[in-house]
Amino acid sequence: MPETKGDLTMAVKDIAEAVAVFDRVKVVELVEAEIAAKTEIDEILNAGLIDAMDIVGKRFSSGELFVPEMLMAAKAMKAGLEVLKPHLSAGAVAAKGTVVIGTVKGDLHDIGKNLVALMMEGAGLEVVDLGVDIDAEKFVKAAVEHNAGVVALSALLTTTMPTMEIIVAAIKEAGIAVKTIVGGAPVTEAFADQIGADGFSTDAPGAVELTRKLLST
Ligand code: B1M
């Protein structure tokens, strides 16, 4: 039978399953094969790598998996992301503005934040990635030091969302001309409005679009 779109989707789903069983080698092999087969990079990323983390999250919630397994899945996903990286950041041009990005204090999740940073770089933005567990003081210091136009905050835990409010307030208090954007699985637009952030996005491409808009205003 000829290869159909359905077959391709199945192959991408195999990537998700390989991540969910923590098979780093297989993830790399499958992602490389999909790139070679000219599968859409977005499809590999979304239906392959990102969907896998949803599977893992659900298995964690149901008590089927524990933290060490979540970590192994994260490592498998990161290995796949490394292979995709050159394709995600293709077409980079001269920097169009500087973004300081980090995961907020108390939160160690960095896959989504790394993805946002990667796509921002790909869109020609200068990105200063502070890493994880970053407090208000560090964000303010970095924004001043790098003359940033946007500070981007990521949080994956409901317990670290209030820290976003503290950081947004500290940036305003510092009186620096920098916009703040927030994102991460539990973050909503209503929350972003409530804490006085300048923008919110549900995903990495949206964060890039939003940042470009904010930098051009
Ligand atoms: Co954690 N974890 N985890 N975890 N973990 C979640 C988030 C959880 C939903 C799992 C679950 O219960 N189903 C849950 C949070 C529940 C809640 O708060 N309501 C949870 C928990 C409870 C915990 C611990 C507390 C577990 C424990 O110790 N008992 C602990 C906390 C540690 C800490 O941070 N202090 C913990 C630890 C970990 C690991 C370290 C093991 C590992 C992280 C490894 C790493 O990141 N290096 C981990 C993982 C892997 C997950 C899940 C399974 C996957 C997260 C992920 O990488 N997703 C996650 C379940 C899930 O999300 N389904 C879970 C893929 C990634 C691409 O998506 O980060 O959402 P995401 O990014 C998206 C968007 O959110 C958006 O763009 C990306 C897509 O384009 N986005 C932005 C992200 N940042 C943005 C910023 C923006 C804009 C968009 O603008 C600035």
PDB file of C-alpha atoms and ligand atoms in Angstrom:
ATOM      1  CA  MET A   1       0.000   0.000   0.000  1.00  0.00           C
ATOM      2  CA  PRO A   2       1.351   3.518  -0.765  1.00  0.00           C
ATOM      3  CA  GLU A   3       2.503   5.627   2.182  1.00  0.00           C
ATOM      4  CA  THR A   4      -0.303   7.887   3.386  1.00  0.00           C
ATOM      5  CA  LYS A   5      -0.452  10.872   5.694  1.00  0.00           C
ATOM      6  CA  GLY A   6      -1.917   8.465   8.251  1.00  0.00           C
ATOM      7  CA  ASP A   7       1.227   6.319   8.132  1.00  0.00           C
ATOM      8  CA  LEU A   8       3.395   9.365   8.667  1.00  0.00           C
ATOM      9  CA  THR A   9       1.322  10.367  11.671  1.00  0.00           C
ATOM     10  CA  MET A  10       1.724   6.865  13.075  1.00  0.00           C
ATOM     11  CA  ALA A  11       5.493   7.190  12.739  1.00  0.00           C
ATOM     12  CA  VAL A  12       5.397  10.487  14.621  1.00  0.00           C
ATOM     13  CA  LYS A  13       3.288   8.853  17.312  1.00  0.00           C
ATOM     14  CA  ASP A  14       6.072   6.263  17.660  1.00  0.00           C
ATOM     15  CA  ILE A  15       8.321   9.130  18.766  1.00  0.00           C
ATOM     16  CA  ALA A  16       5.823   9.987  21.515  1.00  0.00           C
ATOM     17  CA  GLU A  17       5.731   6.362  22.641  1.00  0.00           C
ATOM     18  CA  ALA A  18       9.546   6.131  22.649  1.00  0.00           C
ATOM     19  CA  VAL A  19       9.726   9.253  24.857  1.00  0.00           C
ATOM     20  CA  ALA A  20       7.075   7.806  27.157  1.00  0.00           C
ATOM     21  CA  VAL A  21       9.163   4.645  27.639  1.00  0.00           C
ATOM     22  CA  PHE A  22      12.341   6.742  28.082  1.00  0.00           C
ATOM     23  CA  ASP A  23      14.139   5.285  25.052  1.00  0.00           C
ATOM     24  CA  ARG A  24      16.523   8.124  24.199  1.00  0.00           C
ATOM     25  CA  VAL A  25      18.327   6.252  21.427  1.00  0.00           C
ATOM     26  CA  LYS A  26      15.075   5.357  19.696  1.00  0.00           C
ATOM     27  CA  VAL A  27      13.765   8.925  20.046  1.00  0.00           C
ATOM     28  CA  VAL A  28      16.867  10.287  18.301  1.00  0.00           C
ATOM     29  CA  GLU A  29      16.658   7.649  15.562  1.00  0.00           C
ATOM     30  CA  LEU A  30      12.951   8.262  14.943  1.00  0.00           C
ATOM     31  CA  VAL A  31      13.277  12.059  14.900  1.00  0.00           C
ATOM     32  CA  GLU A  32      16.189  11.803  12.448  1.00  0.00           C
ATOM     33  CA  ALA A  33      14.127   9.467  10.263  1.00  0.00           C
ATOM     34  CA  GLU A  34      11.153  11.847  10.252  1.00  0.00           C
ATOM     35  CA  ILE A  35      13.363  14.797   9.331  1.00  0.00           C
ATOM     36  CA  ALA A  36      14.868  12.743   6.506  1.00  0.00           C
ATOM     37  CA  ALA A  37      11.331  11.819   5.375  1.00  0.00           C
ATOM     38  CA  LYS A  38      10.549  15.562   5.246  1.00  0.00           C
ATOM     39  CA  THR A  39       7.775  15.337   7.821  1.00  0.00           C
ATOM     40  CA  GLU A  40       6.697  18.813   8.971  1.00  0.00           C
ATOM     41  CA  ILE A  41       8.962  19.951  11.823  1.00  0.00           C
ATOM     42  CA  ASP A  42       5.886  21.266  13.684  1.00  0.00           C
ATOM     43  CA  GLU A  43       4.295  17.832  13.509  1.00  0.00           C
ATOM     44  CA  ILE A  44       7.408  16.116  14.873  1.00  0.00           C
ATOM     45  CA  LEU A  45       7.542  18.667  17.672  1.00  0.00           C
ATOM     46  CA  ASN A  46       3.861  18.720  18.599  1.00  0.00           C
ATOM     47  CA  ALA A  47       2.531  15.225  17.870  1.00  0.00           C
ATOM     48  CA  GLY A  48       5.862  13.543  18.628  1.00  0.00           C
ATOM     49  CA  LEU A  49       7.701  15.290  21.437  1.00  0.00           C
ATOM     50  CA  ILE A  50       5.176  17.571  23.174  1.00  0.00           C
ATOM     51  CA  ASP A  51       2.299  15.055  23.151  1.00  0.00           C
ATOM     52  CA  ALA A  52       4.678  12.584  24.801  1.00  0.00           C
ATOM     53  CA  MET A  53       5.024  14.819  27.829  1.00  0.00           C
ATOM     54  CA  ASP A  54       1.225  14.946  28.131  1.00  0.00           C
ATOM     55  CA  ILE A  55       1.153  11.145  28.152  1.00  0.00           C
ATOM     56  CA  VAL A  56       3.856  11.134  30.829  1.00  0.00           C
ATOM     57  CA  GLY A  57       2.047  13.819  32.867  1.00  0.00           C
ATOM     58  CA  LYS A  58      -1.181  11.795  32.813  1.00  0.00           C
ATOM     59  CA  ARG A  59       0.669   8.623  33.858  1.00  0.00           C
ATOM     60  CA  PHE A  60       2.283  10.592  36.704  1.00  0.00           C
ATOM     61  CA  SER A  61      -1.106  11.962  37.824  1.00  0.00           C
ATOM     62  CA  SER A  62      -2.603   8.469  37.845  1.00  0.00           C
ATOM     63  CA  GLY A  63       0.249   7.119  39.961  1.00  0.00           C
ATOM     64  CA  GLU A  64       1.586   4.930  37.162  1.00  0.00           C
ATOM     65  CA  LEU A  65       4.875   6.871  36.974  1.00  0.00           C
ATOM     66  CA  PHE A  66       6.980   8.666  39.566  1.00  0.00           C
ATOM     67  CA  VAL A  67       9.418  11.617  39.518  1.00  0.00           C
ATOM     68  CA  PRO A  68      12.496   9.630  38.367  1.00  0.00           C
ATOM     69  CA  GLU A  69      10.522   8.353  35.378  1.00  0.00           C
ATOM     70  CA  MET A  70       9.282  11.877  34.558  1.00  0.00           C
ATOM     71  CA  LEU A  71      12.925  12.940  34.578  1.00  0.00           C
ATOM     72  CA  MET A  72      13.942  10.105  32.242  1.00  0.00           C
ATOM     73  CA  ALA A  73      11.126  11.057  29.877  1.00  0.00           C
ATOM     74  CA  ALA A  74      12.293  14.677  29.999  1.00  0.00           C
ATOM     75  CA  LYS A  75      15.814  13.549  29.070  1.00  0.00           C
ATOM     76  CA  ALA A  76      14.473  11.506  26.156  1.00  0.00           C
ATOM     77  CA  MET A  77      12.452  14.493  24.963  1.00  0.00           C
ATOM     78  CA  LYS A  78      15.466  16.801  25.259  1.00  0.00           C
ATOM     79  CA  ALA A  79      17.507  14.380  23.131  1.00  0.00           C
ATOM     80  CA  GLY A  80      14.847  14.592  20.418  1.00  0.00           C
ATOM     81  CA  LEU A  81      14.694  18.369  20.747  1.00  0.00           C
ATOM     82  CA  GLU A  82      18.474  18.593  20.237  1.00  0.00           C
ATOM     83  CA  VAL A  83      18.052  16.855  16.871  1.00  0.00           C
ATOM     84  CA  LEU A  84      15.241  19.259  15.913  1.00  0.00           C
ATOM     85  CA  LYS A  85      17.080  22.360  17.157  1.00  0.00           C
ATOM     86  CA  PRO A  86      18.835  23.381  13.908  1.00  0.00           C
ATOM     87  CA  HIS A  87      15.524  23.088  12.071  1.00  0.00           C
ATOM     88  CA  LEU A  88      13.621  25.126  14.643  1.00  0.00           C
ATOM     89  CA  SER A  89      16.128  27.959  14.595  1.00  0.00           C
ATOM     90  CA  ALA A  90      16.721  27.959  10.843  1.00  0.00           C
ATOM     91  CA  GLY A  91      16.506  31.316   9.178  1.00  0.00           C
ATOM     92  CA  ALA A  92      17.863  33.352  12.071  1.00  0.00           C
ATOM     93  CA  VAL A  93      18.670  36.904  11.113  1.00  0.00           C
ATOM     94  CA  ALA A  94      20.273  39.881  12.848  1.00  0.00           C
ATOM     95  CA  ALA A  95      18.964  40.349  16.381  1.00  0.00           C
ATOM     96  CA  LYS A  96      15.713  42.321  16.532  1.00  0.00           C
ATOM     97  CA  GLY A  97      15.713  42.949  20.273  1.00  0.00           C
ATOM     98  CA  THR A  98      16.725  41.269  23.508  1.00  0.00           C
ATOM     99  CA  VAL A  99      14.650  38.934  25.639  1.00  0.00           C
ATOM    100  CA  VAL A 100      15.598  37.774  29.127  1.00  0.00           C
ATOM    101  CA  ILE A 101      13.917  34.444  29.824  1.00  0.00           C
ATOM    102  CA  GLY A 102      13.795  32.075  32.781  1.00  0.00           C
ATOM    103  CA  THR A 103      11.708  29.669  34.819  1.00  0.00           C
ATOM    104  CA  VAL A 104      10.607  31.335  38.034  1.00  0.00           C
ATOM    105  CA  LYS A 105      11.919  30.687  41.553  1.00  0.00           C
ATOM    106  CA  GLY A 106      10.897  27.323  43.001  1.00  0.00           C
ATOM    107  CA  ASP A 107      10.276  25.783  39.590  1.00  0.00           C
ATOM    108  CA  LEU A 108      12.711  23.434  37.843  1.00  0.00           C
ATOM    109  CA  HIS A 109      10.740  22.670  34.669  1.00  0.00           C
ATOM    110  CA  ASP A 110      12.694  23.923  31.682  1.00  0.00           C
ATOM    111  CA  ILE A 111      11.635  22.046  28.535  1.00  0.00           C
ATOM    112  CA  GLY A 112       8.878  24.498  27.559  1.00  0.00           C
ATOM    113  CA  LYS A 113      11.043  27.482  28.490  1.00  0.00           C
ATOM    114  CA  ASN A 114      13.915  26.092  26.385  1.00  0.00           C
ATOM    115  CA  LEU A 115      11.552  25.640  23.469  1.00  0.00           C
ATOM    116  CA  VAL A 116      10.348  29.231  23.752  1.00  0.00           C
ATOM    117  CA  ALA A 117      13.993  30.434  23.920  1.00  0.00           C
ATOM    118  CA  LEU A 118      14.957  28.335  20.918  1.00  0.00           C
ATOM    119  CA  MET A 119      12.091  29.619  18.784  1.00  0.00           C
ATOM    120  CA  MET A 120      12.817  33.208  19.816  1.00  0.00           C
ATOM    121  CA  GLU A 121      16.424  32.757  18.694  1.00  0.00           C
ATOM    122  CA  GLY A 122      15.141  31.268  15.462  1.00  0.00           C
ATOM    123  CA  ALA A 123      13.043  34.379  14.952  1.00  0.00           C
ATOM    124  CA  GLY A 124      16.155  36.547  15.177  1.00  0.00           C
ATOM    125  CA  LEU A 125      15.810  37.722  18.763  1.00  0.00           C
ATOM    126  CA  GLU A 126      18.769  37.964  21.134  1.00  0.00           C
ATOM    127  CA  VAL A 127      17.947  35.627  24.032  1.00  0.00           C
ATOM    128  CA  VAL A 128      19.504  35.678  27.489  1.00  0.00           C
ATOM    129  CA  ASP A 129      18.429  32.451  29.176  1.00  0.00           C
ATOM    130  CA  LEU A 130      18.825  32.635  32.955  1.00  0.00           C
ATOM    131  CA  GLY A 131      17.816  28.992  33.474  1.00  0.00           C
ATOM    132  CA  VAL A 132      15.503  27.720  36.198  1.00  0.00           C
ATOM    133  CA  ASP A 133      14.653  28.737  39.785  1.00  0.00           C
ATOM    134  CA  ILE A 134      15.151  32.453  39.069  1.00  0.00           C
ATOM    135  CA  ASP A 135      14.072  35.133  41.547  1.00  0.00           C
ATOM    136  CA  ALA A 136      12.906  38.703  40.954  1.00  0.00           C
ATOM    137  CA  GLU A 137      16.277  40.242  41.739  1.00  0.00           C
ATOM    138  CA  LYS A 138      18.035  38.159  39.080  1.00  0.00           C
ATOM    139  CA  PHE A 139      15.405  38.994  36.437  1.00  0.00           C
ATOM    140  CA  VAL A 140      15.645  42.736  37.174  1.00  0.00           C
ATOM    141  CA  LYS A 141      19.467  42.666  37.182  1.00  0.00           C
ATOM    142  CA  ALA A 142      19.628  40.799  33.864  1.00  0.00           C
ATOM    143  CA  ALA A 143      17.007  43.042  32.225  1.00  0.00           C
ATOM    144  CA  VAL A 144      19.058  46.139  33.125  1.00  0.00           C
ATOM    145  CA  GLU A 145      22.417  44.576  32.245  1.00  0.00           C
ATOM    146  CA  HIS A 146      21.267  43.397  28.795  1.00  0.00           C
ATOM    147  CA  ASN A 147      18.975  46.344  28.062  1.00  0.00           C
ATOM    148  CA  ALA A 148      16.167  43.852  27.437  1.00  0.00           C
ATOM    149  CA  GLY A 149      12.931  44.798  25.703  1.00  0.00           C
ATOM    150  CA  VAL A 150      11.034  41.814  27.083  1.00  0.00           C
ATOM    151  CA  VAL A 151      11.317  39.636  30.181  1.00  0.00           C
ATOM    152  CA  ALA A 152       9.711  36.201  29.640  1.00  0.00           C
ATOM    153  CA  LEU A 153       8.640  34.147  32.665  1.00  0.00           C
ATOM    154  CA  SER A 154       7.806  30.448  32.572  1.00  0.00           C
ATOM    155  CA  ALA A 155       6.090  28.404  35.321  1.00  0.00           C
ATOM    156  CA  LEU A 156       4.760  24.839  35.254  1.00  0.00           C
ATOM    157  CA  LEU A 157       3.532  24.561  38.822  1.00  0.00           C
ATOM    158  CA  THR A 158       0.438  26.166  40.274  1.00  0.00           C
ATOM    159  CA  THR A 159       2.536  26.744  43.408  1.00  0.00           C
ATOM    160  CA  THR A 160       5.073  28.894  41.528  1.00  0.00           C
ATOM    161  CA  MET A 161       2.529  31.050  39.672  1.00  0.00           C
ATOM    162  CA  PRO A 162       2.364  33.583  42.555  1.00  0.00           C
ATOM    163  CA  THR A 163       6.104  34.120  42.094  1.00  0.00           C
ATOM    164  CA  MET A 164       5.332  35.480  38.633  1.00  0.00           C
ATOM    165  CA  GLU A 165       3.303  38.231  40.263  1.00  0.00           C
ATOM    166  CA  ILE A 166       6.214  39.086  42.569  1.00  0.00           C
ATOM    167  CA  ILE A 167       8.605  39.274  39.612  1.00  0.00           C
ATOM    168  CA  VAL A 168       6.266  41.383  37.455  1.00  0.00           C
ATOM    169  CA  ALA A 169       5.788  43.779  40.398  1.00  0.00           C
ATOM    170  CA  ALA A 170       9.548  43.979  41.020  1.00  0.00           C
ATOM    171  CA  ILE A 171      10.184  44.848  37.369  1.00  0.00           C
ATOM    172  CA  LYS A 172       7.584  47.624  37.527  1.00  0.00           C
ATOM    173  CA  GLU A 173       9.028  48.920  40.792  1.00  0.00           C
ATOM    174  CA  ALA A 174      12.506  48.997  39.265  1.00  0.00           C
ATOM    175  CA  GLY A 175      11.130  51.526  36.750  1.00  0.00           C
ATOM    176  CA  ILE A 176      12.813  49.923  33.748  1.00  0.00           C
ATOM    177  CA  ALA A 177      11.283  50.125  30.288  1.00  0.00           C
ATOM    178  CA  VAL A 178      10.766  46.411  29.780  1.00  0.00           C
ATOM    179  CA  LYS A 179       7.621  44.441  28.970  1.00  0.00           C
ATOM    180  CA  THR A 180       6.797  41.199  30.757  1.00  0.00           C
ATOM    181  CA  ILE A 181       5.250  38.093  29.243  1.00  0.00           C
ATOM    182  CA  VAL A 182       4.194  34.933  31.051  1.00  0.00           C
ATOM    183  CA  GLY A 183       3.444  31.357  30.047  1.00  0.00           C
ATOM    184  CA  GLY A 184       3.529  27.714  31.033  1.00  0.00           C
ATOM    185  CA  ALA A 185       0.897  24.994  31.338  1.00  0.00           C
ATOM    186  CA  PRO A 186      -1.097  26.353  34.328  1.00  0.00           C
ATOM    187  CA  VAL A 187      -0.885  30.022  33.281  1.00  0.00           C
ATOM    188  CA  THR A 188      -3.970  31.659  31.737  1.00  0.00           C
ATOM    189  CA  GLU A 189      -4.667  34.961  30.072  1.00  0.00           C
ATOM    190  CA  ALA A 190      -6.874  35.962  33.020  1.00  0.00           C
ATOM    191  CA  PHE A 191      -3.977  35.279  35.384  1.00  0.00           C
ATOM    192  CA  ALA A 192      -1.599  37.295  33.199  1.00  0.00           C
ATOM    193  CA  ASP A 193      -4.042  40.234  33.273  1.00  0.00           C
ATOM    194  CA  GLN A 194      -4.553  39.878  37.000  1.00  0.00           C
ATOM    195  CA  ILE A 195      -0.820  40.149  37.771  1.00  0.00           C
ATOM    196  CA  GLY A 196      -0.309  43.032  35.324  1.00  0.00           C
ATOM    197  CA  ALA A 197       1.867  41.185  32.789  1.00  0.00           C
ATOM    198  CA  ASP A 198       2.007  42.741  29.316  1.00  0.00           C
ATOM    199  CA  GLY A 199       1.269  39.498  27.531  1.00  0.00           C
ATOM    200  CA  PHE A 200       0.551  35.796  27.679  1.00  0.00           C
ATOM    201  CA  SER A 201       0.878  32.890  25.281  1.00  0.00           C
ATOM    202  CA  THR A 202      -0.095  29.241  25.493  1.00  0.00           C
ATOM    203  CA  ASP A 203       2.816  28.040  23.366  1.00  0.00           C
ATOM    204  CA  ALA A 204       6.267  28.828  22.021  1.00  0.00           C
ATOM    205  CA  PRO A 205       5.294  30.111  18.554  1.00  0.00           C
ATOM    206  CA  GLY A 206       2.690  32.369  20.196  1.00  0.00           C
ATOM    207  CA  ALA A 207       5.322  33.690  22.608  1.00  0.00           C
ATOM    208  CA  VAL A 208       7.546  34.607  19.662  1.00  0.00           C
ATOM    209  CA  GLU A 209       4.731  36.430  17.873  1.00  0.00           C
ATOM    210  CA  LEU A 210       3.764  38.275  21.034  1.00  0.00           C
ATOM    211  CA  THR A 211       7.355  39.300  21.753  1.00  0.00           C
ATOM    212  CA  ARG A 212       7.882  40.629  18.250  1.00  0.00           C
ATOM    213  CA  LYS A 213       4.685  42.657  18.606  1.00  0.00           C
ATOM    214  CA  LEU A 214       5.732  44.057  21.980  1.00  0.00           C
ATOM    215  CA  LEU A 215       9.211  44.935  20.713  1.00  0.00           C
ATOM    216  CA  SER A 216       7.819  46.830  17.761  1.00  0.00           C
ATOM    217  CA  THR A 217       5.510  49.030  19.860  1.00  0.00           C
TER     218      THR A 217
HETATM  219 CO1  B1M B   1       6.749  17.975  36.853  1.00  0.00          CO
HETATM  220  N1  B1M B   1       4.870  18.461  37.110  1.00  0.00           N
HETATM  221  N2  B1M B   1       7.033  18.077  38.788  1.00  0.00           N
HETATM  222  N3  B1M B   1       8.529  17.364  36.458  1.00  0.00           N
HETATM  223  N4  B1M B   1       6.152  17.639  35.122  1.00  0.00           N
HETATM  224  C1  B1M B   1       4.062  18.678  35.928  1.00  0.00           C
HETATM  225  C2  B1M B   1       4.114  20.147  35.495  1.00  0.00           C
HETATM  226  C3  B1M B   1       2.617  18.209  36.403  1.00  0.00           C
HETATM  227  C4  B1M B   1       1.454  18.877  35.601  1.00  0.00           C
HETATM  228  C5  B1M B   1       2.531  16.662  36.300  1.00  0.00           C
HETATM  229  C6  B1M B   1       1.183  16.136  36.748  1.00  0.00           C
HETATM  230  O1  B1M B   1       0.900  16.116  37.913  1.00  0.00           O
HETATM  231  N5  B1M B   1       0.348  15.714  35.827  1.00  0.00           N
HETATM  232  C7  B1M B   1       2.673  18.601  37.882  1.00  0.00           C
HETATM  233  C8  B1M B   1       2.229  20.028  38.236  1.00  0.00           C
HETATM  234  C9  B1M B   1       0.875  20.042  38.928  1.00  0.00           C
HETATM  235  C10 B1M B   1       0.484  21.435  39.298  1.00  0.00           C
HETATM  236  O2  B1M B   1       1.236  22.276  39.667  1.00  0.00           O
HETATM  237  N6  B1M B   1      -0.806  21.660  39.211  1.00  0.00           N
HETATM  238  C11 B1M B   1       4.146  18.395  38.200  1.00  0.00           C
HETATM  239  C12 B1M B   1       4.665  18.178  39.500  1.00  0.00           C
HETATM  240  C13 B1M B   1       3.640  18.033  40.606  1.00  0.00           C
HETATM  241  C14 B1M B   1       6.042  18.109  39.759  1.00  0.00           C
HETATM  242  C15 B1M B   1       6.725  17.916  41.143  1.00  0.00           C
HETATM  243  C16 B1M B   1       6.148  18.763  42.281  1.00  0.00           C
HETATM  244  C17 B1M B   1       6.688  16.404  41.452  1.00  0.00           C
HETATM  245  C18 B1M B   1       7.229  16.017  42.819  1.00  0.00           C
HETATM  246  O3  B1M B   1       8.359  16.269  43.134  1.00  0.00           O
HETATM  247  N7  B1M B   1       6.353  15.428  43.600  1.00  0.00           N
HETATM  248  C19 B1M B   1       8.190  18.318  40.815  1.00  0.00           C
HETATM  249  C20 B1M B   1       8.453  19.829  41.033  1.00  0.00           C
HETATM  250  C21 B1M B   1       9.907  20.165  40.880  1.00  0.00           C
HETATM  251  C22 B1M B   1      10.091  21.684  40.829  1.00  0.00           C
HETATM  252  O4  B1M B   1       9.959  22.260  39.771  1.00  0.00           O
HETATM  253  N8  B1M B   1      10.373  22.294  41.961  1.00  0.00           N
HETATM  254  C23 B1M B   1       8.270  17.992  39.358  1.00  0.00           C
HETATM  255  C24 B1M B   1       9.440  17.619  38.700  1.00  0.00           C
HETATM  256  C25 B1M B   1       9.535  17.298  37.375  1.00  0.00           C
HETATM  257  C26 B1M B   1      10.821  16.768  36.721  1.00  0.00           C
HETATM  258  C27 B1M B   1      12.081  17.471  37.235  1.00  0.00           C
HETATM  259  C28 B1M B   1      10.916  15.303  37.037  1.00  0.00           C
HETATM  260  C29 B1M B   1      10.499  16.969  35.194  1.00  0.00           C
HETATM  261  C30 B1M B   1      11.020  18.297  34.613  1.00  0.00           C
HETATM  262  C31 B1M B   1      12.314  18.146  33.880  1.00  0.00           C
HETATM  263  C32 B1M B   1      12.694  19.387  33.144  1.00  0.00           C
HETATM  264  O5  B1M B   1      11.878  20.243  32.783  1.00  0.00           O
HETATM  265  N9  B1M B   1      13.982  19.515  32.918  1.00  0.00           N
HETATM  266  C33 B1M B   1       8.979  17.058  35.199  1.00  0.00           C
HETATM  267  C34 B1M B   1       8.177  16.892  34.033  1.00  0.00           C
HETATM  268  C35 B1M B   1       8.891  16.394  32.797  1.00  0.00           C
HETATM  269  C36 B1M B   1       6.782  17.187  34.016  1.00  0.00           C
HETATM  270  C37 B1M B   1       5.766  16.992  32.864  1.00  0.00           C
HETATM  271  C38 B1M B   1       5.505  15.494  32.737  1.00  0.00           C
HETATM  272  C39 B1M B   1       6.160  17.523  31.502  1.00  0.00           C
HETATM  273  C40 B1M B   1       6.522  19.009  31.464  1.00  0.00           C
HETATM  274  C41 B1M B   1       7.046  19.339  30.089  1.00  0.00           C
HETATM  275  O6  B1M B   1       8.244  19.411  29.878  1.00  0.00           O
HETATM  276  N10 B1M B   1       6.149  19.457  29.079  1.00  0.00           N
HETATM  277  C42 B1M B   1       4.516  17.806  33.401  1.00  0.00           C
HETATM  278  C43 B1M B   1       3.176  17.277  32.896  1.00  0.00           C
HETATM  279  C44 B1M B   1       2.700  18.031  31.678  1.00  0.00           C
HETATM  280  O7  B1M B   1       3.064  19.157  31.435  1.00  0.00           O
HETATM  281  N11 B1M B   1       1.855  17.418  30.945  1.00  0.00           N
HETATM  282  C45 B1M B   1       4.818  17.930  34.837  1.00  0.00           C
HETATM  283  C46 B1M B   1       6.512  19.683  27.680  1.00  0.00           C
HETATM  284  C47 B1M B   1       6.742  21.180  27.451  1.00  0.00           C
HETATM  285  C48 B1M B   1       7.086  21.428  25.988  1.00  0.00           C
HETATM  286  O8  B1M B   1       5.527  21.828  27.736  1.00  0.00           O
HETATM  287  O9  B1M B   1       6.558  23.158  29.643  1.00  0.00           O
HETATM  288  O10 B1M B   1       4.050  23.174  29.213  1.00  0.00           O
HETATM  289  P1  B1M B   1       5.433  23.101  28.702  1.00  0.00           P
HETATM  290  O11 B1M B   1       5.668  24.298  27.670  1.00  0.00           O
HETATM  291  C49 B1M B   1       4.705  24.618  26.692  1.00  0.00           C
HETATM  292  C50 B1M B   1       3.720  25.694  27.131  1.00  0.00           C
HETATM  293  O12 B1M B   1       3.378  25.613  28.489  1.00  0.00           O
HETATM  294  C51 B1M B   1       4.378  26.968  26.710  1.00  0.00           C
HETATM  295  O13 B1M B   1       5.167  26.607  25.564  1.00  0.00           O
HETATM  296  C52 B1M B   1       5.444  25.209  25.528  1.00  0.00           C
HETATM  297  C53 B1M B   1       4.893  24.605  24.232  1.00  0.00           C
HETATM  298  O14 B1M B   1       5.133  25.337  23.107  1.00  0.00           O
HETATM  299  N12 B1M B   1       5.236  27.702  27.616  1.00  0.00           N
HETATM  300  C54 B1M B   1       5.315  29.061  27.491  1.00  0.00           C
HETATM  301  C55 B1M B   1       6.075  27.326  28.579  1.00  0.00           C
HETATM  302  N13 B1M B   1       6.703  28.376  29.105  1.00  0.00           N
HETATM  303  C56 B1M B   1       6.267  29.460  28.437  1.00  0.00           C
HETATM  304  C57 B1M B   1       6.582  30.825  28.572  1.00  0.00           C
HETATM  305  C58 B1M B   1       5.922  31.733  27.715  1.00  0.00           C
HETATM  306  C59 B1M B   1       4.990  31.300  26.803  1.00  0.00           C
HETATM  307  C60 B1M B   1       4.682  29.972  26.654  1.00  0.00           C
HETATM  308  O15 B1M B   1       6.151  33.035  27.731  1.00  0.00           O
HETATM  309  C61 B1M B   1       7.112  33.538  28.587  1.00  0.00           C
END
